[in-house]
Short mmCIF file of the C-alpha atoms (twelve columns), coordinates in Angstrom:
data_MODEL
# 
_entry.id   MODEL 
# 
loop_
_atom_site.group_PDB 
_atom_site.id 
_atom_site.type_symbol 
_atom_site.label_atom_id 
_atom_site.label_alt_id 
_atom_site.label_comp_id 
_atom_site.label_asym_id 
_atom_site.label_seq_id 
_atom_site.Cartn_x 
_atom_site.Cartn_y 
_atom_site.Cartn_z 
_atom_site.pdbx_PDB_model_num 
ATOM 1   C CA . VAL A 1   3.864  -39.282 13.277  1 
ATOM 2   C CA . PHE A 2   3.002  -40.164 9.777   1 
ATOM 3   C CA . ARG A 3   3.884  -43.759 9.879   1 
ATOM 4   C CA . GLY A 4   0.266  -44.688 7.980   1 
ATOM 5   C CA . VAL A 5   1.196  -42.776 4.851   1 
ATOM 6   C CA . GLY A 6   3.791  -45.570 4.717   1 
ATOM 7   C CA . PRO A 7   7.588  -45.940 3.805   1 
ATOM 8   C CA . ARG A 8   7.684  -43.447 0.939   1 
ATOM 9   C CA . ALA A 9   6.148  -40.443 3.833   1 
ATOM 10  C CA . SER A 10  9.450  -38.288 3.323   1 
ATOM 11  C CA . LEU A 11  9.428  -38.169 -0.914  1 
ATOM 12  C CA . VAL A 12  5.086  -37.191 -0.282  1 
ATOM 13  C CA . ALA A 13  6.500  -34.498 2.664   1 
ATOM 14  C CA . LEU A 14  9.359  -33.304 0.077   1 
ATOM 15  C CA . ILE A 15  6.846  -33.003 -2.806  1 
ATOM 16  C CA . ALA A 16  4.022  -31.152 -0.825  1 
ATOM 17  C CA . ALA A 17  6.489  -28.879 1.195   1 
ATOM 18  C CA . ASN A 18  7.706  -27.576 -2.333  1 
ATOM 19  C CA . LEU A 19  4.837  -27.579 -4.492  1 
ATOM 20  C CA . PRO A 20  3.585  -24.143 -3.525  1 
ATOM 21  C CA . ASP A 21  6.347  -22.901 -5.331  1 
ATOM 22  C CA . LEU A 22  4.827  -24.216 -8.801  1 
ATOM 23  C CA . ASP A 23  3.540  -20.698 -8.795  1 
ATOM 24  C CA . ILE A 24  6.791  -19.730 -10.603 1 
ATOM 25  C CA . LEU A 25  5.296  -20.478 -13.573 1 
ATOM 26  C CA . LEU A 26  3.344  -18.030 -14.043 1 
ATOM 27  C CA . TYR A 27  6.661  -16.391 -15.285 1 
ATOM 28  C CA . ALA A 28  5.429  -17.794 -18.714 1 
ATOM 29  C CA . PHE A 29  2.537  -15.275 -18.761 1 
ATOM 30  C CA . GLY A 30  4.890  -12.767 -18.599 1 
ATOM 31  C CA . ARG A 31  7.245  -11.261 -15.778 1 
ATOM 32  C CA . ASP A 32  4.761  -8.821  -13.921 1 
ATOM 33  C CA . VAL A 33  2.459  -11.858 -13.785 1 
ATOM 34  C CA . GLY A 34  5.252  -14.113 -12.098 1 
ATOM 35  C CA . THR A 35  6.453  -11.304 -9.940  1 
ATOM 36  C CA . TRP A 36  3.319  -10.019 -8.804  1 
ATOM 37  C CA . GLU A 37  1.775  -13.136 -8.183  1 
ATOM 38  C CA . HIS A 38  5.165  -15.396 -6.545  1 
ATOM 39  C CA . ARG A 39  4.332  -16.432 -3.228  1 
ATOM 40  C CA . GLY A 40  0.860  -15.597 -3.691  1 
ATOM 41  C CA . PHE A 41  -2.207 -17.935 -3.995  1 
ATOM 42  C CA . THR A 42  -0.488 -21.076 -3.609  1 
ATOM 43  C CA . HIS A 43  1.092  -19.509 -0.634  1 
ATOM 44  C CA . SER A 44  -1.928 -18.035 1.034   1 
ATOM 45  C CA . LEU A 45  -4.456 -19.251 3.717   1 
ATOM 46  C CA . LEU A 46  -6.682 -19.759 0.985   1 
ATOM 47  C CA . GLY A 47  -4.391 -21.597 -1.273  1 
ATOM 48  C CA . TRP A 48  -3.444 -24.285 1.027   1 
ATOM 49  C CA . PRO A 49  -7.087 -26.080 1.700   1 
ATOM 50  C CA . VAL A 50  -6.755 -26.577 -2.049  1 
ATOM 51  C CA . LEU A 51  -3.267 -27.784 -2.246  1 
ATOM 52  C CA . VAL A 52  -3.556 -30.207 1.055   1 
ATOM 53  C CA . GLY A 53  -6.460 -31.594 -0.744  1 
ATOM 54  C CA . LEU A 54  -5.783 -32.541 -4.222  1 
ATOM 55  C CA . GLY A 55  -2.235 -33.706 -3.229  1 
ATOM 56  C CA . ALA A 56  -3.411 -35.647 -0.355  1 
ATOM 57  C CA . GLY A 57  -6.064 -37.152 -2.836  1 
ATOM 58  C CA . ALA A 58  -3.377 -37.686 -5.443  1 
ATOM 59  C CA . SER A 59  -0.915 -39.925 -2.553  1 
ATOM 60  C CA . PHE A 60  -3.804 -41.704 -1.215  1 
ATOM 61  C CA . ARG A 61  -4.093 -42.544 -5.004  1 
ATOM 62  C CA . TRP A 62  -0.965 -43.321 -5.796  1 
ATOM 63  C CA . LEU A 63  0.255  -45.025 -2.511  1 
ATOM 64  C CA . ARG A 64  -2.963 -46.637 -1.430  1 
ATOM 65  C CA . THR A 65  -1.726 -47.001 2.095   1 
ATOM 66  C CA . GLY A 66  -3.052 -45.788 5.155   1 
ATOM 67  C CA . CYS A 67  -6.119 -43.926 5.222   1 
ATOM 68  C CA . PHE A 68  -6.971 -40.421 3.691   1 
ATOM 69  C CA . ARG A 69  -6.568 -38.754 7.059   1 
ATOM 70  C CA . ASP A 70  -3.052 -40.088 6.951   1 
ATOM 71  C CA . HIS A 71  -2.043 -38.288 4.094   1 
ATOM 72  C CA . LEU A 72  -4.448 -35.254 4.946   1 
ATOM 73  C CA . LYS A 73  -2.161 -34.598 7.776   1 
ATOM 74  C CA . LEU A 74  1.090  -34.999 6.472   1 
ATOM 75  C CA . TRP A 75  0.144  -32.753 3.573   1 
ATOM 76  C CA . SER A 76  -1.408 -30.173 5.561   1 
ATOM 77  C CA . VAL A 77  1.802  -30.041 7.978   1 
ATOM 78  C CA . ALA A 78  4.262  -29.905 4.420   1 
ATOM 79  C CA . VAL A 79  2.338  -27.188 2.780   1 
ATOM 80  C CA . ALA A 80  2.261  -25.057 6.207   1 
ATOM 81  C CA . THR A 81  5.596  -24.847 6.569   1 
ATOM 82  C CA . HIS A 82  6.754  -23.685 3.302   1 
ATOM 83  C CA . ALA A 83  4.970  -20.347 3.456   1 
ATOM 84  C CA . LEU A 84  5.775  -20.051 7.286   1 
ATOM 85  C CA . LEU A 85  9.358  -20.856 6.015   1 
ATOM 86  C CA . ASP A 86  8.842  -17.816 3.664   1 
ATOM 87  C CA . VAL A 87  7.855  -15.253 6.203   1 
ATOM 88  C CA . PRO A 88  11.828 -14.812 7.997   1 
ATOM 89  C CA . THR A 89  12.965 -13.446 4.192   1 
ATOM 90  C CA . THR A 90  13.029 -10.566 2.763   1 
ATOM 91  C CA . TRP A 91  10.064 -10.848 0.250   1 
ATOM 92  C CA . GLY A 92  7.590  -12.065 2.790   1 
ATOM 93  C CA . THR A 93  4.868  -13.979 1.458   1 
ATOM 94  C CA . GLN A 94  0.923  -13.451 0.790   1 
ATOM 95  C CA . LEU A 95  -0.673 -14.780 3.546   1 
ATOM 96  C CA . LEU A 96  -3.768 -13.299 3.088   1 
ATOM 97  C CA . TRP A 97  -3.786 -12.964 -0.852  1 
ATOM 98  C CA . PRO A 98  -5.942 -11.983 -2.528  1 
ATOM 99  C CA . ASN A 99  -4.777 -9.044  0.079   1 
ATOM 100 C CA . ASP A 100 -1.482 -8.292  -1.957  1 
ATOM 101 C CA . GLN A 101 0.459  -7.386  1.332   1 
ATOM 102 C CA . ARG A 102 3.500  -9.500  2.307   1 
ATOM 103 C CA . PHE A 103 4.508  -10.590 5.604   1 
ATOM 104 C CA . GLY A 104 8.527  -10.910 6.014   1 
ATOM 105 C CA . LEU A 105 10.828 -10.326 9.058   1 
ATOM 106 C CA . GLU A 106 13.445 -9.548  6.759   1 
ATOM 107 C CA . LEU A 107 15.974 -11.576 8.421   1 
ATOM 108 C CA . ILE A 108 17.329 -14.141 5.670   1 
ATOM 109 C CA . PHE A 109 17.337 -13.587 1.799   1 
ATOM 110 C CA . ILE A 110 14.726 -14.958 -0.250  1 
ATOM 111 C CA . VAL A 111 16.852 -17.831 -1.024  1 
ATOM 112 C CA . ASP A 112 19.115 -19.255 2.067   1 
ATOM 113 C CA . PRO A 113 21.886 -22.265 2.033   1 
ATOM 114 C CA . MET A 114 21.303 -22.217 5.570   1 
ATOM 115 C CA . PHE A 115 17.712 -23.843 5.138   1 
ATOM 116 C CA . TRP A 116 19.503 -26.783 3.454   1 
ATOM 117 C CA . VAL A 117 21.600 -27.730 5.419   1 
ATOM 118 C CA . VAL A 118 20.075 -27.920 9.019   1 
ATOM 119 C CA . LEU A 119 17.062 -29.465 7.453   1 
ATOM 120 C CA . GLY A 120 18.401 -31.545 5.035   1 
ATOM 121 C CA . LEU A 121 22.594 -32.147 5.892   1 
ATOM 122 C CA . LEU A 122 21.963 -31.964 9.659   1 
ATOM 123 C CA . PRO A 123 19.196 -34.547 9.560   1 
ATOM 124 C CA . TRP A 124 20.663 -37.185 7.357   1 
ATOM 125 C CA . GLY A 125 24.212 -36.705 8.970   1 
ATOM 126 C CA . LEU A 126 22.582 -37.807 12.515  1 
ATOM 127 C CA . ARG A 127 20.600 -40.478 10.946  1 
ATOM 128 C CA . ARG A 128 23.836 -42.069 9.409   1 
ATOM 129 C CA . LEU A 129 24.988 -41.774 12.907  1 
ATOM 130 C CA . GLY A 130 22.012 -43.984 14.462  1 
ATOM 131 C CA . VAL A 131 19.895 -41.232 15.551  1 
ATOM 132 C CA . ALA A 132 16.572 -41.882 15.539  1 
ATOM 133 C CA . ALA A 133 14.827 -40.010 12.956  1 
ATOM 134 C CA . ASN A 134 12.143 -37.795 15.353  1 
ATOM 135 C CA . GLY A 135 15.494 -37.049 16.823  1 
ATOM 136 C CA . ALA A 136 17.006 -35.941 13.765  1 
ATOM 137 C CA . ALA A 137 13.963 -34.337 12.318  1 
ATOM 138 C CA . ALA A 138 14.235 -32.115 15.707  1 
ATOM 139 C CA . ALA A 139 17.673 -31.514 15.814  1 
ATOM 140 C CA . GLY A 140 17.210 -30.017 12.214  1 
ATOM 141 C CA . ILE A 141 13.873 -27.886 13.471  1 
ATOM 142 C CA . LEU A 142 16.081 -26.780 16.903  1 
ATOM 143 C CA . ALA A 143 19.232 -25.798 14.493  1 
ATOM 144 C CA . LEU A 144 17.230 -23.712 12.136  1 
ATOM 145 C CA . VAL A 145 15.218 -21.676 15.319  1 
ATOM 146 C CA . GLY A 146 18.718 -20.866 16.246  1 
ATOM 147 C CA . TRP A 147 19.709 -19.633 12.561  1 
ATOM 148 C CA . PHE A 148 17.242 -17.095 12.672  1 
ATOM 149 C CA . GLY A 149 18.009 -16.224 16.478  1 
ATOM 150 C CA . VAL A 150 21.629 -15.799 15.424  1 
ATOM 151 C CA . SER A 151 20.061 -13.735 12.212  1 
ATOM 152 C CA . PHE A 152 18.110 -11.217 14.511  1 
ATOM 153 C CA . LEU A 153 21.021 -10.675 16.968  1 
ATOM 154 C CA . GLY A 154 23.595 -10.340 14.056  1 
ATOM 155 C CA . LYS A 155 21.175 -7.579  12.140  1 
ATOM 156 C CA . THR A 156 20.681 -5.826  15.264  1 
ATOM 157 C CA . ALA A 157 24.019 -5.581  16.065  1 
ATOM 158 C CA . ALA A 158 24.177 -4.273  12.294  1 
ATOM 159 C CA . LEU A 159 21.589 -1.496  12.363  1 
ATOM 160 C CA . ALA A 160 23.901 -0.548  15.596  1 
ATOM 161 C CA . GLN A 161 27.082 0.050   13.045  1 
ATOM 162 C CA . ALA A 162 24.886 2.515   11.321  1 
ATOM 163 C CA . PRO A 163 25.753 6.422   11.378  1 
ATOM 164 C CA . GLU A 164 21.687 6.943   11.333  1 
ATOM 165 C CA . SER A 165 18.505 5.385   11.151  1 
ATOM 166 C CA . VAL A 166 18.431 2.931   8.330   1 
ATOM 167 C CA . SER A 167 16.311 0.084   7.234   1 
ATOM 168 C CA . ALA A 168 17.951 -3.125  6.158   1 
ATOM 169 C CA . VAL A 169 17.572 -6.615  4.454   1 
ATOM 170 C CA . ALA A 170 19.969 -9.544  3.999   1 
ATOM 171 C CA . ALA A 171 21.922 -9.589  1.214   1 
ATOM 172 C CA . PRO A 172 22.006 -11.865 -1.524  1 
ATOM 173 C CA . LEU A 173 23.653 -15.257 -0.482  1 
ATOM 174 C CA . ALA A 174 26.142 -13.491 2.200   1 
ATOM 175 C CA . THR A 175 25.668 -14.222 5.863   1 
ATOM 176 C CA . LEU A 176 25.140 -11.743 8.631   1 
ATOM 177 C CA . ARG A 177 25.291 -9.284  5.949   1 
ATOM 178 C CA . TRP A 178 23.260 -6.336  5.475   1 
ATOM 179 C CA . THR A 179 22.112 -3.763  2.661   1 
ATOM 180 C CA . ALA A 180 21.173 -1.092  4.574   1 
ATOM 181 C CA . PHE A 181 19.002 2.580   3.680   1 
ATOM 182 C CA . THR A 182 17.672 5.494   4.905   1 
ATOM 183 C CA . LYS A 183 14.005 6.005   4.655   1 
ATOM 184 C CA . PRO A 184 13.067 8.919   2.671   1 
ATOM 185 C CA . LYS A 185 11.753 12.122  4.943   1 
ATOM 186 C CA . ALA A 186 10.514 15.665  4.357   1 
ATOM 187 C CA . GLY A 187 13.244 17.752  3.538   1 
ATOM 188 C CA . ASP A 188 15.597 14.823  2.650   1 
ATOM 189 C CA . SER A 189 15.933 14.807  -1.230  1 
ATOM 190 C CA . GLN A 190 18.561 12.008  -0.892  1 
ATOM 191 C CA . VAL A 191 18.238 7.773   0.045   1 
ATOM 192 C CA . ARG A 192 21.631 6.826   1.676   1 
ATOM 193 C CA . ARG A 193 23.112 3.144   1.655   1 
ATOM 194 C CA . TYR A 194 25.498 1.189   3.538   1 
ATOM 195 C CA . PHE A 195 26.715 -2.175  3.597   1 
ATOM 196 C CA . LEU A 196 26.306 -3.438  7.197   1 
ATOM 197 C CA . THR A 197 28.023 -6.382  8.879   1 
ATOM 198 C CA . PRO A 198 27.739 -6.887  12.930  1 
ATOM 199 C CA . TRP A 199 31.121 -5.155  13.375  1 
ATOM 200 C CA . SER A 200 31.511 -2.760  10.321  1 
ATOM 201 C CA . CYS A 201 29.870 -0.109  8.323   1 
ATOM 202 C CA . GLU A 202 30.742 0.639   4.695   1 
ATOM 203 C CA . PRO A 203 29.157 3.424   2.900   1 
ATOM 204 C CA . ALA A 204 27.743 2.452   -0.446  1 
ATOM 205 C CA . GLY A 205 26.471 5.530   -2.551  1 
ATOM 206 C CA . THR A 206 23.621 8.704   -2.204  1 
ATOM 207 C CA . PHE A 207 21.009 8.347   -4.759  1 
ATOM 208 C CA . ALA A 208 18.193 10.980  -5.087  1 
ATOM 209 C CA . ALA A 209 14.932 9.851   -3.508  1 
ATOM 210 C CA . PRO A 210 11.878 9.081   -5.318  1 
ATOM 211 C CA . ALA A 211 9.869  12.167  -5.394  1 
ATOM 212 C CA . GLY A 212 8.568  14.509  -7.801  1 
ATOM 213 C CA . PRO A 213 6.411  15.256  -10.942 1 
ATOM 214 C CA . THR A 214 8.289  12.464  -13.100 1 
ATOM 215 C CA . TRP A 215 8.278  10.304  -10.639 1 
ATOM 216 C CA . ASP A 216 4.213  10.696  -9.862  1 
ATOM 217 C CA . ALA A 217 3.940  10.075  -13.774 1 
ATOM 218 C CA . VAL A 218 5.792  6.739   -13.113 1 
ATOM 219 C CA . MET A 219 3.423  5.834   -10.082 1 
ATOM 220 C CA . ALA A 220 0.528  6.637   -12.298 1 
ATOM 221 C CA . THR A 221 0.857  3.799   -14.840 1 
ATOM 222 C CA . PRO A 222 0.326  -0.043  -14.056 1 
ATOM 223 C CA . THR A 223 3.799  -1.404  -14.419 1 
ATOM 224 C CA . GLY A 224 5.817  1.436   -12.753 1 
ATOM 225 C CA . GLU A 225 3.711  1.151   -9.782  1 
ATOM 226 C CA . ARG A 226 3.768  -2.736  -9.531  1 
ATOM 227 C CA . ASP A 227 7.466  -2.558  -10.002 1 
ATOM 228 C CA . THR A 228 8.060  -0.091  -7.327  1 
ATOM 229 C CA . TRP A 229 5.668  -1.932  -5.134  1 
ATOM 230 C CA . MET A 230 8.408  -4.775  -5.710  1 
ATOM 231 C CA . SER A 231 10.975 -2.463  -5.088  1 
ATOM 232 C CA . ILE A 232 11.965 -2.313  -1.035  1 
ATOM 233 C CA . ALA A 233 13.991 0.438   -1.063  1 
ATOM 234 C CA . PRO A 234 13.317 2.281   -4.564  1 
ATOM 235 C CA . ALA A 235 15.788 5.185   -5.207  1 
ATOM 236 C CA . ILE A 236 16.511 7.101   -8.785  1 
ATOM 237 C CA . LEU A 237 19.936 6.415   -9.840  1 
ATOM 238 C CA . ARG A 238 19.719 8.834   -12.704 1 
ATOM 239 C CA . GLN A 239 17.618 11.012  -14.513 1 
ATOM 240 C CA . THR A 240 17.848 12.182  -17.836 1 
ATOM 241 C CA . VAL A 241 15.571 14.926  -20.134 1 
ATOM 242 C CA . GLU A 242 15.873 15.075  -24.062 1 
ATOM 243 C CA . GLY A 243 13.078 17.025  -25.156 1 
ATOM 244 C CA . ALA A 244 10.079 16.943  -23.962 1 
ATOM 245 C CA . VAL A 245 11.090 12.831  -22.714 1 
ATOM 246 C CA . THR A 246 12.042 12.600  -19.286 1 
ATOM 247 C CA . THR A 247 13.540 9.503   -18.444 1 
ATOM 248 C CA . LEU A 248 14.341 7.959   -15.275 1 
ATOM 249 C CA . GLY A 249 16.951 5.009   -13.851 1 
ATOM 250 C CA . VAL A 250 15.347 3.061   -10.853 1 
ATOM 251 C CA . VAL A 251 17.564 0.989   -8.870  1 
ATOM 252 C CA . ASP A 252 15.871 -0.873  -5.683  1 
ATOM 253 C CA . LEU A 253 18.820 -0.442  -2.655  1 
ATOM 254 C CA . ALA A 254 17.990 -3.488  -1.043  1 
ATOM 255 C CA . TYR A 255 19.202 -5.468  -3.646  1 
# 
């Protein structure tokens, strides 16, 4: 499909597919900036044309192969796939940046080694066995879709193990394991956490739901609001009062 780019098309695609994550350099400007803006502009519908245009221009001048349109097609596909592959994760991606809404299916953790297995090792192994490049690539894509299906079915089965209605996100680097938590509702001052698998449910603590005047004061500050926004399931771990100062310890139950 991208033969016009030449023999280094795979290298260019590798660079292009990972380029959006350069926004992690924003952590140099502080934790809040890096955390808030990661998976923002470079992962958005607004940012894609910028990355694609600059990247295609750079690779065209560097390789001097094919025509600019060949490079443009390659960069368009590679950059788009990066952001789309972030959507199944727990953290999602800001497709509509500068709108800070994150789109995420919460089927897999933020970093999932299975991506590298099915999109890297599997096609490489098939190529070593003599399978054509297009066939190896198609096998990798089908395997990834299958993995998403396994994750969806596994999560559905895991949610059925919970003794009450819960929300759940994939546990860090743990295949088919989810961290589940109850959503605060009227008359319920507690948040209950469970560790779920498709065949088991393990209670994992009861926490105070984030509510009350002290919590409202935290939410009134930019840092408090941002940190809470980044928490999928914030709950109060502890609350201490010393004189006129109240200190809250907040935990993100999802992690």
